[in-house]
Short mmCIF file of C-alpha atoms in Angstrom, two decimals:
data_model
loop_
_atom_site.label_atom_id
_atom_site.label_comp_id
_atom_site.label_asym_id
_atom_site.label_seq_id
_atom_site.Cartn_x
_atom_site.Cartn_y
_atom_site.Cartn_z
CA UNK A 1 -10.46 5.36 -12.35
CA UNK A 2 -9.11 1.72 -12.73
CA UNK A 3 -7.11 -0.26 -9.98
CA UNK A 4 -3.05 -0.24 -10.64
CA UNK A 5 -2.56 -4.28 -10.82
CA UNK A 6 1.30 -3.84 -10.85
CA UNK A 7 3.41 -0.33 -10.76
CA UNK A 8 7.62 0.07 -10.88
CA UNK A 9 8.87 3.69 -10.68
CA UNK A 10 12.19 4.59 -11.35
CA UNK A 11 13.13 8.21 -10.09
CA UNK A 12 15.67 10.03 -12.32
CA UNK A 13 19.44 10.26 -10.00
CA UNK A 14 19.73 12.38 -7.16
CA UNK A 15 21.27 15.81 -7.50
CA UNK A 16 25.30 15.95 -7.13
CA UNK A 17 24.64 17.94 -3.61
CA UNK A 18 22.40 15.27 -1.87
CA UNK A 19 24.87 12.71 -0.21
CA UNK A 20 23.64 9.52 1.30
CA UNK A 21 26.46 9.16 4.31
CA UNK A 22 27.15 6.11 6.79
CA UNK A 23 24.66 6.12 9.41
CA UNK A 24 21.59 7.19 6.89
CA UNK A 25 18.25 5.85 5.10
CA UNK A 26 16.80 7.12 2.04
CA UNK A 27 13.28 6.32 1.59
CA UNK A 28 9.57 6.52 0.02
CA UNK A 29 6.74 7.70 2.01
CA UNK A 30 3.00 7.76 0.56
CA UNK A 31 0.44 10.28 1.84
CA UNK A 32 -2.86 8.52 3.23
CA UNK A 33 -5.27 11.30 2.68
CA UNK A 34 -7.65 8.92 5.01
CA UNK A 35 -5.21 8.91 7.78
CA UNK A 36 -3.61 12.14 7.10
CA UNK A 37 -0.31 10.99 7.12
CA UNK A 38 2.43 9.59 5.33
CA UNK A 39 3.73 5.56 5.35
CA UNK A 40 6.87 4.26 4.59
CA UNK A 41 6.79 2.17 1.79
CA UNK A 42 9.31 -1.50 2.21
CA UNK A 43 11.37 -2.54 -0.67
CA UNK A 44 12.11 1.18 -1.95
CA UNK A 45 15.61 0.50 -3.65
CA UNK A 46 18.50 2.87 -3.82
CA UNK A 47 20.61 2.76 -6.84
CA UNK A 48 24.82 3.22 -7.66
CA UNK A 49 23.61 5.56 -10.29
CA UNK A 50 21.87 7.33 -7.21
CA UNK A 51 18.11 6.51 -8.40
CA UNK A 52 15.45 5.48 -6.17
CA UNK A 53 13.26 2.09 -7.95
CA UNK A 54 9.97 1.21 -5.93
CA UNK A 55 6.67 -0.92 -6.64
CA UNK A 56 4.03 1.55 -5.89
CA UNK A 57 1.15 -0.52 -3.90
CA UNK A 58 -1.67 1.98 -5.57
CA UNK A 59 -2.74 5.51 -6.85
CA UNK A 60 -1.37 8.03 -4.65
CA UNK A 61 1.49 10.68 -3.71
CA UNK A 62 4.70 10.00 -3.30
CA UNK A 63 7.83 11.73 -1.76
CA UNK A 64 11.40 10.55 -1.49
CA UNK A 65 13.34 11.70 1.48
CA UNK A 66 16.96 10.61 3.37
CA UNK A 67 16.85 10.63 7.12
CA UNK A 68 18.93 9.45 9.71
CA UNK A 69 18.98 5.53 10.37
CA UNK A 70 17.05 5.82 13.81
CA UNK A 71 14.56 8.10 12.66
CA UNK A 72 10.90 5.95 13.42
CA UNK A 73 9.72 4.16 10.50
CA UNK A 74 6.40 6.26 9.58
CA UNK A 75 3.12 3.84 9.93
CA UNK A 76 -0.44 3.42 9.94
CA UNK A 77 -2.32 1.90 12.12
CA UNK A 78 -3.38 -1.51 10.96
CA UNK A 79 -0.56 -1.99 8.12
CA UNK A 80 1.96 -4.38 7.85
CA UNK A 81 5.88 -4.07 8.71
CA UNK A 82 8.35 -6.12 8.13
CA UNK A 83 10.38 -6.69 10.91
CA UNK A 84 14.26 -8.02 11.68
CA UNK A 85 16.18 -10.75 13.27
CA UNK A 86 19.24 -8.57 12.99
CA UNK A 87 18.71 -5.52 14.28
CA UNK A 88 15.68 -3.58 15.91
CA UNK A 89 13.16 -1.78 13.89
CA UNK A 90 11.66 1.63 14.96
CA UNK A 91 7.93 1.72 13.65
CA UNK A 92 5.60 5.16 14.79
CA UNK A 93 1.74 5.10 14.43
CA UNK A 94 -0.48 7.82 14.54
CA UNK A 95 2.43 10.67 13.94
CA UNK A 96 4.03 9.24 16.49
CA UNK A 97 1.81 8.57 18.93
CA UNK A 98 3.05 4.81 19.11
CA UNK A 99 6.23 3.48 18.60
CA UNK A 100 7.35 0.27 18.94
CA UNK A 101 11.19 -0.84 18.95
CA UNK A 102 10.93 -4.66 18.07
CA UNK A 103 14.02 -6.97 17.07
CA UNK A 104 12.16 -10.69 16.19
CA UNK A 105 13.67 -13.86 16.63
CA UNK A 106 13.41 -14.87 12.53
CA UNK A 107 12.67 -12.06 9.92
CA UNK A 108 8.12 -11.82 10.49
CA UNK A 109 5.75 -9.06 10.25
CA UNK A 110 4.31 -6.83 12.45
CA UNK A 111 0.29 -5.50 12.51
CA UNK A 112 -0.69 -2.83 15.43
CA UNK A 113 -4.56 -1.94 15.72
CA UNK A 114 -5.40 0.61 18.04
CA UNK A 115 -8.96 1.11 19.67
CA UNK A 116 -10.54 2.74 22.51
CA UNK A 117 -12.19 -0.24 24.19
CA UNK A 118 -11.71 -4.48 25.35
CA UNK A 119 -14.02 -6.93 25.33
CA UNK A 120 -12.00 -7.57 28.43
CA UNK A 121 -12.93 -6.24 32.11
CA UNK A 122 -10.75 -2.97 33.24
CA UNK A 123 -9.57 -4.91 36.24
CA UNK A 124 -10.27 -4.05 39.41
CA UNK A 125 -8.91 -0.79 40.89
CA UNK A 126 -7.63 0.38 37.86
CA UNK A 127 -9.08 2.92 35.37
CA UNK A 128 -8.42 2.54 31.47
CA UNK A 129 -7.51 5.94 29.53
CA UNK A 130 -9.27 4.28 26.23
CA UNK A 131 -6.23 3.05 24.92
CA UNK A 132 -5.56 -0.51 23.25
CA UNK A 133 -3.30 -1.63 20.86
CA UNK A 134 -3.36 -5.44 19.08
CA UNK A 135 -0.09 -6.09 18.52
CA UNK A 136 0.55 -9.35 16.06
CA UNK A 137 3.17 -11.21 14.49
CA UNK A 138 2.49 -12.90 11.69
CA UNK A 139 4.39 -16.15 12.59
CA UNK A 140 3.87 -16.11 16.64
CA UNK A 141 7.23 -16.34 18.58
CA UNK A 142 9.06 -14.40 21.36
CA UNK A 143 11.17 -11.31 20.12
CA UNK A 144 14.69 -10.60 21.27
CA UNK A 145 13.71 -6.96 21.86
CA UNK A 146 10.60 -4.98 22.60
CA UNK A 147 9.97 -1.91 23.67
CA UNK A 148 6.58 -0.16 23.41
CA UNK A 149 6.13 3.96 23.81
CA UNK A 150 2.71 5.61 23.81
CA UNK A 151 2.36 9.53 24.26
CA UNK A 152 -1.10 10.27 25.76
CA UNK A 153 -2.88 12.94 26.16
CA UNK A 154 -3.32 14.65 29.40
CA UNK A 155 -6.96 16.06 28.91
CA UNK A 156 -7.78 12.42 27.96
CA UNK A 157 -5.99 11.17 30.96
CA UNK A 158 -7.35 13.42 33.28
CA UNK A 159 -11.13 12.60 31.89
CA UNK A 160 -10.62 9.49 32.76
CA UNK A 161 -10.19 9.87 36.33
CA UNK A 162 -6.65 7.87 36.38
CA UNK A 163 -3.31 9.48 38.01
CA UNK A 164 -0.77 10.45 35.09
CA UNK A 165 1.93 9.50 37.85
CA UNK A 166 0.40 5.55 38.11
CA UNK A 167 0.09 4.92 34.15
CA UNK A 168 1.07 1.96 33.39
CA UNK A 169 0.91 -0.90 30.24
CA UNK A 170 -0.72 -4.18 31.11
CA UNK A 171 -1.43 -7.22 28.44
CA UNK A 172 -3.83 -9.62 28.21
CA UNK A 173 -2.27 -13.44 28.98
CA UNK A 174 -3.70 -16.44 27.62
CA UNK A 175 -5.98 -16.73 30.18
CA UNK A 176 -7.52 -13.67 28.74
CA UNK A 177 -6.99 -11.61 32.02
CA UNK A 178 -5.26 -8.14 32.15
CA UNK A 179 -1.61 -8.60 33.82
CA UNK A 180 0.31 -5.49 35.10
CA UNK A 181 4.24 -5.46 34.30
CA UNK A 182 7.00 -5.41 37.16
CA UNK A 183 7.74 -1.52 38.01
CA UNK A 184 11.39 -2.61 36.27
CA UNK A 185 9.31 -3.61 32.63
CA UNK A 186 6.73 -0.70 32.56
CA UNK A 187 6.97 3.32 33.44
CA UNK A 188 5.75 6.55 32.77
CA UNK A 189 7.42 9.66 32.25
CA UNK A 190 5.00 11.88 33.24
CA UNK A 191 7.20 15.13 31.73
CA UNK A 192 7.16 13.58 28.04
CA UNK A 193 3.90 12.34 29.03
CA UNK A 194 5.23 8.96 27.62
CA UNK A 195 3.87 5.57 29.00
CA UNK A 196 6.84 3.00 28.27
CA UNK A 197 6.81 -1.07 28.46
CA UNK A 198 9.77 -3.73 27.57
CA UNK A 199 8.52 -7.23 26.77
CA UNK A 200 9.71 -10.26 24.99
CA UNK A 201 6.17 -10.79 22.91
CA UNK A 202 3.14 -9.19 21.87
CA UNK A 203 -1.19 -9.38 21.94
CA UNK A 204 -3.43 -6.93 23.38
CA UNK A 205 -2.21 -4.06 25.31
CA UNK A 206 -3.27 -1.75 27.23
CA UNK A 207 -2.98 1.71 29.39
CA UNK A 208 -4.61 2.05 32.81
CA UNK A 209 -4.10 3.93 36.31
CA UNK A 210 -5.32 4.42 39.36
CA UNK A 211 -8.22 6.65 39.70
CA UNK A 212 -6.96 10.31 41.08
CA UNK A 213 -8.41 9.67 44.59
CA UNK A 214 -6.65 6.69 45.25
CA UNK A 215 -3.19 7.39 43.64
CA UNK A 216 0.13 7.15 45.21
CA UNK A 217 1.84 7.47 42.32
CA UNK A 218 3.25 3.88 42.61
CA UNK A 219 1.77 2.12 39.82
CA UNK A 220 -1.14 0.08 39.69
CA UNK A 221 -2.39 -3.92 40.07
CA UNK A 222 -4.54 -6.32 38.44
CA UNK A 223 -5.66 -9.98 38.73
CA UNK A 224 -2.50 -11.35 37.04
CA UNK A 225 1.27 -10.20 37.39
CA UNK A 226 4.53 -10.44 34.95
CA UNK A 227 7.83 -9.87 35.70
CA UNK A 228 8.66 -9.74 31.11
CA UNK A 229 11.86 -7.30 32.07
CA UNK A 230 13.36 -8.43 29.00
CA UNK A 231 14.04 -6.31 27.45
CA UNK A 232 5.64 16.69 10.69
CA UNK A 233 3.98 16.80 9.10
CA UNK A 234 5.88 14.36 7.49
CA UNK A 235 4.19 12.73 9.89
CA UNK A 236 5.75 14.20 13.05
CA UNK A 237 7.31 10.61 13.61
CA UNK A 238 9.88 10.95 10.84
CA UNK A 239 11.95 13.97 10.91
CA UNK A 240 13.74 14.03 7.62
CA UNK A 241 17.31 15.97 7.39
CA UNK A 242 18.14 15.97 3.85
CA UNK A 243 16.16 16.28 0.39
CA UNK A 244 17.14 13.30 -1.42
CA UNK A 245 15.89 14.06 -5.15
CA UNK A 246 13.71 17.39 -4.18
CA UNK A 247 10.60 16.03 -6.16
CA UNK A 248 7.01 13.94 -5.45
CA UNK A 249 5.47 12.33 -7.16
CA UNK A 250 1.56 12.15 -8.26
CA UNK A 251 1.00 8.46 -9.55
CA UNK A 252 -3.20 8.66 -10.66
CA UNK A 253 -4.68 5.10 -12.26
CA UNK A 254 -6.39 5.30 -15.30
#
């Protein structure tokens, strides 16, 4: 198979019943058979004639959906998003497992890596859950908005030794040293099993607690503090509530 050096579909117009209303999206997501999940694709185009046009980015399938406009933008881990000075983007990783709400001070890009270990100390009296996210901007500056959501798992949690109730987010500072929000900038919800953090710029991130014996269900501390208060499978992250053209596309190289 060869390499596609430069691809332009153009889907045929969407059926008389699909409507595209105020308050929608239409878009195209490609299935990553690596990640088992679909991507949103930027730069998908809808027509007036009601087609869809898109630069395919490689080999792959492709489906075409509508959705509402606050449906998560569908992501992998480790890919690229453009982001917005004008209004706050939604992007989910992992089927949802991350989501970040992020309005940027000029139009940049967005990169979140996740891993299960830092180079960095777990600081003292706190347990990590083996969750980290490096989150990057392409052109470093503070964002207007930022909100960061991560659903754990409770088997994981509770292997860990760490409280569900004291979960918290802490980031790394440019000191390098793990910093614990203000209770008013990071939360859990233990119900959703959520972990939730505001903040007005990203790095490293992580999720720790106290261990289960020493709990009060408070929160935790570490060496530094912040008050940042600032504020299915289509993946499972993007819930889509209308065919748009009710056809996918195969696109192999040759």
């Amino acid at each position: 198979a060869g390499t596609i050096i430069k691809a332009t579909l153009t889907t045929s117009p969407a059926s008389a019943a699909t409507s595209i209303t105020a308050g929608m999206q239409v878009a195209c997501l490609r299935f990553d058979a690596e990640a088992n999940t679909y991507t949103y694709i930027d730069g998908a185009k809808y027509n007036a004639d009601k087609t869809m046009t898109v630069d395919l980015p490689k080999a792959g399938f492709y489906a075409f959906v509508s959705a509402s406009l606050t449906v998560p933008i569908p992501t992998i881990y480790a890919e690229a998003r453009a982001t917005s000075s004008t209004s706050v983007k939604t992007i989910s990783y992992g089927g949802g497992e991350l989501t970040l709400g992020v309005q940027t001070t000029t139009d940049n890009t967005i990169t979140c890596t996740k891993k299960s270990s830092s180079t960095t100390a777990t600081p003292t009296g706190n347990t990590s859950i083996g969750a980290f996210f490096d989150i990057e901007l392409e052109k470093e500056e503070k964002v207007k908005k930022g909100e960061i959501k991560y659903k754990y798992d409770s088997a994981a949690v509770k292997a860990s030794g760490a409280s569900e109730a004291s979960l918290r987010f802490m980031f790394k500072n440019e000191a390098g040293v793990w910093t614990a929000l203000s209770d008013n900038s990071s939360s859990v919800d233990v119900s959703a099993k959520v972990v939730i953090a505001t903040t007005t710029h990203f790095s490293e991130w992580g999720v720790f607690g106290s261990s289960t014996e020493n709990s009060t269900g408070e929160g935790s501390t570490t060496v530094g503090t912040s008050t940042d208060s600032s504020t299915s499978s289509l993946t499972g992250s993007l819930r889509v509530v209308a065919s748009l053209l009710a056809m996918c596309f195969m696109i192999i190289s040759s």
